[in-house]
Short mmCIF file of C-alpha atoms and ligand atoms in Angstrom, two decimals:
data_model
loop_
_atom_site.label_atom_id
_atom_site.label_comp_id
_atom_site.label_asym_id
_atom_site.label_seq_id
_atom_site.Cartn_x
_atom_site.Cartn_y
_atom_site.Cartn_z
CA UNK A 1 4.18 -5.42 20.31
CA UNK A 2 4.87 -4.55 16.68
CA UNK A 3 1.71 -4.04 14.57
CA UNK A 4 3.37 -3.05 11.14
CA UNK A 5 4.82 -6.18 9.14
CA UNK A 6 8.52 -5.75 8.29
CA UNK A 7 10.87 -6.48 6.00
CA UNK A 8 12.28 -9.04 5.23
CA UNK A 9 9.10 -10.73 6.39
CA UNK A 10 7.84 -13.00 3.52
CA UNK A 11 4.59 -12.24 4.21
CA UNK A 12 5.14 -8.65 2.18
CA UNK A 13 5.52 -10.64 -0.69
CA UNK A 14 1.74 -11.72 -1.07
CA UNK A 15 -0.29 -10.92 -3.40
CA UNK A 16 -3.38 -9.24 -1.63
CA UNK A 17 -7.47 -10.45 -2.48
CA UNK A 18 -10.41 -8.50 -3.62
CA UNK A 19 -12.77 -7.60 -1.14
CA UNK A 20 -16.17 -8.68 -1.23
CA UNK A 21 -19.11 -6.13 -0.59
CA UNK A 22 -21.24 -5.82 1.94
CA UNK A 23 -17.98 -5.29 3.99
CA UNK A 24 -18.50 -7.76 6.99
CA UNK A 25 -17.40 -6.50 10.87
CA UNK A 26 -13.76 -7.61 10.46
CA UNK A 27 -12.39 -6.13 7.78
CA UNK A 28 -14.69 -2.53 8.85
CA UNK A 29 -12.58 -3.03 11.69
CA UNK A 30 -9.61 -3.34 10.01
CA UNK A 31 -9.96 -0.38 7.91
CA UNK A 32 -10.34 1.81 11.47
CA UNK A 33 -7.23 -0.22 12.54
CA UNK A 34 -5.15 0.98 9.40
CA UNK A 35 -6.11 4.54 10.24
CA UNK A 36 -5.08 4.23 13.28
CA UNK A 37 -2.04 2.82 12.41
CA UNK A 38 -1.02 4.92 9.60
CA UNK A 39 -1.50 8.59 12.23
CA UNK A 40 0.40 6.59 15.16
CA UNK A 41 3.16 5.59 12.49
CA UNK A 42 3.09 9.14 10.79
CA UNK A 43 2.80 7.64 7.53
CA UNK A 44 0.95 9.05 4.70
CA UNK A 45 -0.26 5.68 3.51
CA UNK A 46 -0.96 1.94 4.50
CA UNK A 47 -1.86 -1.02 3.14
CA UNK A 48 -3.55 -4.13 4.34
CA UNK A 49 -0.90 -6.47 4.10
CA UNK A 50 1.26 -4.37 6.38
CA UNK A 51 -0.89 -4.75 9.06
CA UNK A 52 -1.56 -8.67 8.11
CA UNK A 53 -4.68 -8.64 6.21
CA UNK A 54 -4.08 -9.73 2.49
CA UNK A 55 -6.47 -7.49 1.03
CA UNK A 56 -7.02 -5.03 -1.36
CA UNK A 57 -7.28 -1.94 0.72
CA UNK A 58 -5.04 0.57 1.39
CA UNK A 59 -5.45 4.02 3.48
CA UNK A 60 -3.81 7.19 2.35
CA UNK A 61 -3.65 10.64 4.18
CA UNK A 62 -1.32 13.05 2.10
CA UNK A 63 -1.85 16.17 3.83
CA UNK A 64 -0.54 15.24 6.48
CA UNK A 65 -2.83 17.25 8.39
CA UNK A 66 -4.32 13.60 10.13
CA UNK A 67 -8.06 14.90 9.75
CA UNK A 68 -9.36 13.64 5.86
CA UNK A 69 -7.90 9.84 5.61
CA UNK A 70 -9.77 8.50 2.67
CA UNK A 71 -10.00 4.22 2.07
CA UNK A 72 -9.58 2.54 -1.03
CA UNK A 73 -10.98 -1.03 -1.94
CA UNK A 74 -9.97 -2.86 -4.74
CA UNK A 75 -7.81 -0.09 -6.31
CA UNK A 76 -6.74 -0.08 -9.89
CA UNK A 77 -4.71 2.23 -12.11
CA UNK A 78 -7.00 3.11 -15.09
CA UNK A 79 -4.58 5.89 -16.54
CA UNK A 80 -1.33 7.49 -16.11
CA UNK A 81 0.74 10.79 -16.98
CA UNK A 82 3.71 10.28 -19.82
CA UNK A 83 5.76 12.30 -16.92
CA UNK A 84 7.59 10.73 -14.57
CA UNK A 85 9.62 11.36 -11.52
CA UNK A 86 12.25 9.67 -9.78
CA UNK A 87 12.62 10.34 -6.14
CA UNK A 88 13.44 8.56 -3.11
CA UNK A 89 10.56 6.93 -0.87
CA UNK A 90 10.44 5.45 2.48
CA UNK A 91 8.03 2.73 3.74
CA UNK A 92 6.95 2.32 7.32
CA UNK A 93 7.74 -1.62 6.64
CA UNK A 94 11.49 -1.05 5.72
CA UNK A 95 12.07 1.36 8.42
CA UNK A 96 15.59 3.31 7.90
CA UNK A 97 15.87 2.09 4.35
CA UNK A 98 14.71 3.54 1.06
CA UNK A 99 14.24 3.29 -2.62
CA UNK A 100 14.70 4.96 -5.69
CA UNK A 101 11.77 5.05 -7.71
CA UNK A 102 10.53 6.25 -10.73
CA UNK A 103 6.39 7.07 -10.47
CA UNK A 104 3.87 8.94 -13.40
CA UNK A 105 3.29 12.17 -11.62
CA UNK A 106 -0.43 11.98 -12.13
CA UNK A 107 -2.09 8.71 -12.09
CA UNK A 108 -5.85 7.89 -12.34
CA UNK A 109 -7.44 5.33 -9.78
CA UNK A 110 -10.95 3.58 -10.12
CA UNK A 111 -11.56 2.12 -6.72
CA UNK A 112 -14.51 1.44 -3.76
CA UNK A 113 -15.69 3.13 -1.29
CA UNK A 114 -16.73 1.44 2.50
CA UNK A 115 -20.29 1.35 1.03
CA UNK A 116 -18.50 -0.23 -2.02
CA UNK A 117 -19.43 2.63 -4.50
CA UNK A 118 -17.63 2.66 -7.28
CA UNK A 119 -15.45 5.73 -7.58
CA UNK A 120 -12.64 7.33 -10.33
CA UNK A 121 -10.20 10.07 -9.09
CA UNK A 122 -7.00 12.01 -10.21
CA UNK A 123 -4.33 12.09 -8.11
CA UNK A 124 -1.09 14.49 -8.38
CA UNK A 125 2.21 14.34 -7.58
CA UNK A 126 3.21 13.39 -3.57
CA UNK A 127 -0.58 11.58 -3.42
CA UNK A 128 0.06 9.87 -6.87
CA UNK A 129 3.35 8.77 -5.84
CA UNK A 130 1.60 7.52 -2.55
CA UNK A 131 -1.21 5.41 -4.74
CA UNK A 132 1.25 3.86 -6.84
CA UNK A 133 3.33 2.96 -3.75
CA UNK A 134 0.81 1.47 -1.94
CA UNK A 135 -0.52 -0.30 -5.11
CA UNK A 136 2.77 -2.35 -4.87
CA UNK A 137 2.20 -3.58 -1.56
CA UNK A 138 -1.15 -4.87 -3.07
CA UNK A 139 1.20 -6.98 -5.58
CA UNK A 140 3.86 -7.97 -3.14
CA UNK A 141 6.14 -5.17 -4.14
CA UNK A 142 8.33 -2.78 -1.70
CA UNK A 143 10.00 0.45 -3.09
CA UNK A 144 13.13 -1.00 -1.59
CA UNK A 145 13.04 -3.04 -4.63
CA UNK A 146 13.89 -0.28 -7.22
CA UNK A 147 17.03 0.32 -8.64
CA UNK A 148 17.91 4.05 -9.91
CA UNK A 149 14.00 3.91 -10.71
CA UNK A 150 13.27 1.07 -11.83
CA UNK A 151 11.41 -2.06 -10.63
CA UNK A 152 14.75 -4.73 -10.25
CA UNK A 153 13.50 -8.93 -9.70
CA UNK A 154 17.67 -9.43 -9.32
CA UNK A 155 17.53 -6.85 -6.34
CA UNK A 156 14.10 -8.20 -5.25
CA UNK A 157 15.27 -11.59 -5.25
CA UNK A 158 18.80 -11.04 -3.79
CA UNK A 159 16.56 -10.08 -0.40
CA UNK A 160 16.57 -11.85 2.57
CA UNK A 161 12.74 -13.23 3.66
CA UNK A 162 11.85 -14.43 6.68
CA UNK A 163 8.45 -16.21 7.77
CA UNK A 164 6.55 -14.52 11.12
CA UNK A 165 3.53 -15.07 12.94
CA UNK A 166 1.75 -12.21 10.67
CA UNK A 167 1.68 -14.91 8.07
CA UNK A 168 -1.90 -16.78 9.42
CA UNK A 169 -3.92 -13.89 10.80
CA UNK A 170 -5.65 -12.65 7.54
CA UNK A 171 -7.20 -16.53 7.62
CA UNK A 172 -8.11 -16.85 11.08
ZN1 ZN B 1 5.11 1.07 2.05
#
């Protein structure tokens, strides 16, 4: 069976909820899923909603090195370089496509921890680019959307969708 949502699945398009602290047993097992998912998938980042959880939380592991895969609840971008860089990105739910996006090269996240501390980090290039990617799945976004860099609705809404079973699970 597939466990990554994919496009053109509608479900993408959600807007994911803020988690609520004490973390109860499902979504701790959730997170442990994503990881999971994320190392089998060899992707450097995932987010909730690919896996069928509408939720803000995403995983991220840009070293690649599949040993320090830190979580993020209820991420937000606080602050952002005036640089930016446009490069192509991949996303394990648009398998063989891409986008061309533009992203700040250093970004600044305020987000919680498992315990739900409250945390603020800087992230650089390939990891910032990661954040701000996965911060678009949060919103419903998909790099596949950008056009020479920038975010395009025409392209966005030019896309097929289609509804799945992945649609009910974050409610049952
Ligand atoms: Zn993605």
């Amino acid at each position: 069976m597939d466990e990554i949502v994919k496009y053109p699945d509608v479900f993408l398009r959600h807007k994911s909820k803020e988690v609520e602290f004490p973390l109860d047993d499902k979504t701790e097992r959730l997170i442990k899923w994503m990881i999971k998912q994320m190392y089998k998938n060899y992707g450097i980042g995932l987010a909730a909603i690919q896996v069928g959880y509408e939720r803000r939380i995403f995983v991220m592991d840009s070293t690649r090195a599949g040993q320090s895969p830190e979580v993020f609840i209820n991420p937000v971008i606080v602050g952002h370089s005036d640089e930016s860089l446009t490069d192509f990105e991949g996303c394990l739910s648009a398998p063989g496509k891409r986008g061309e996006v533009r992203r700040y090269l250093r970004i600044i996240l305020k987000y919680q921890d498992e315990k739900g501390e409250k945390h603020t980090k800087t992230f650089y290039n390939l990891a910032a680019r990661c954040v701000q990617h996965e911060m678009d799945h949060l919103e419903g976004k998909l790099c596949i959307d950008y056009e020479k860099g920038e975010y395009s609705r025409d392209k966005h809404k030019s896309q097929t969708m289609v509804e799945s079973d992945f649609r009910a699970k974050s409610d049952t």
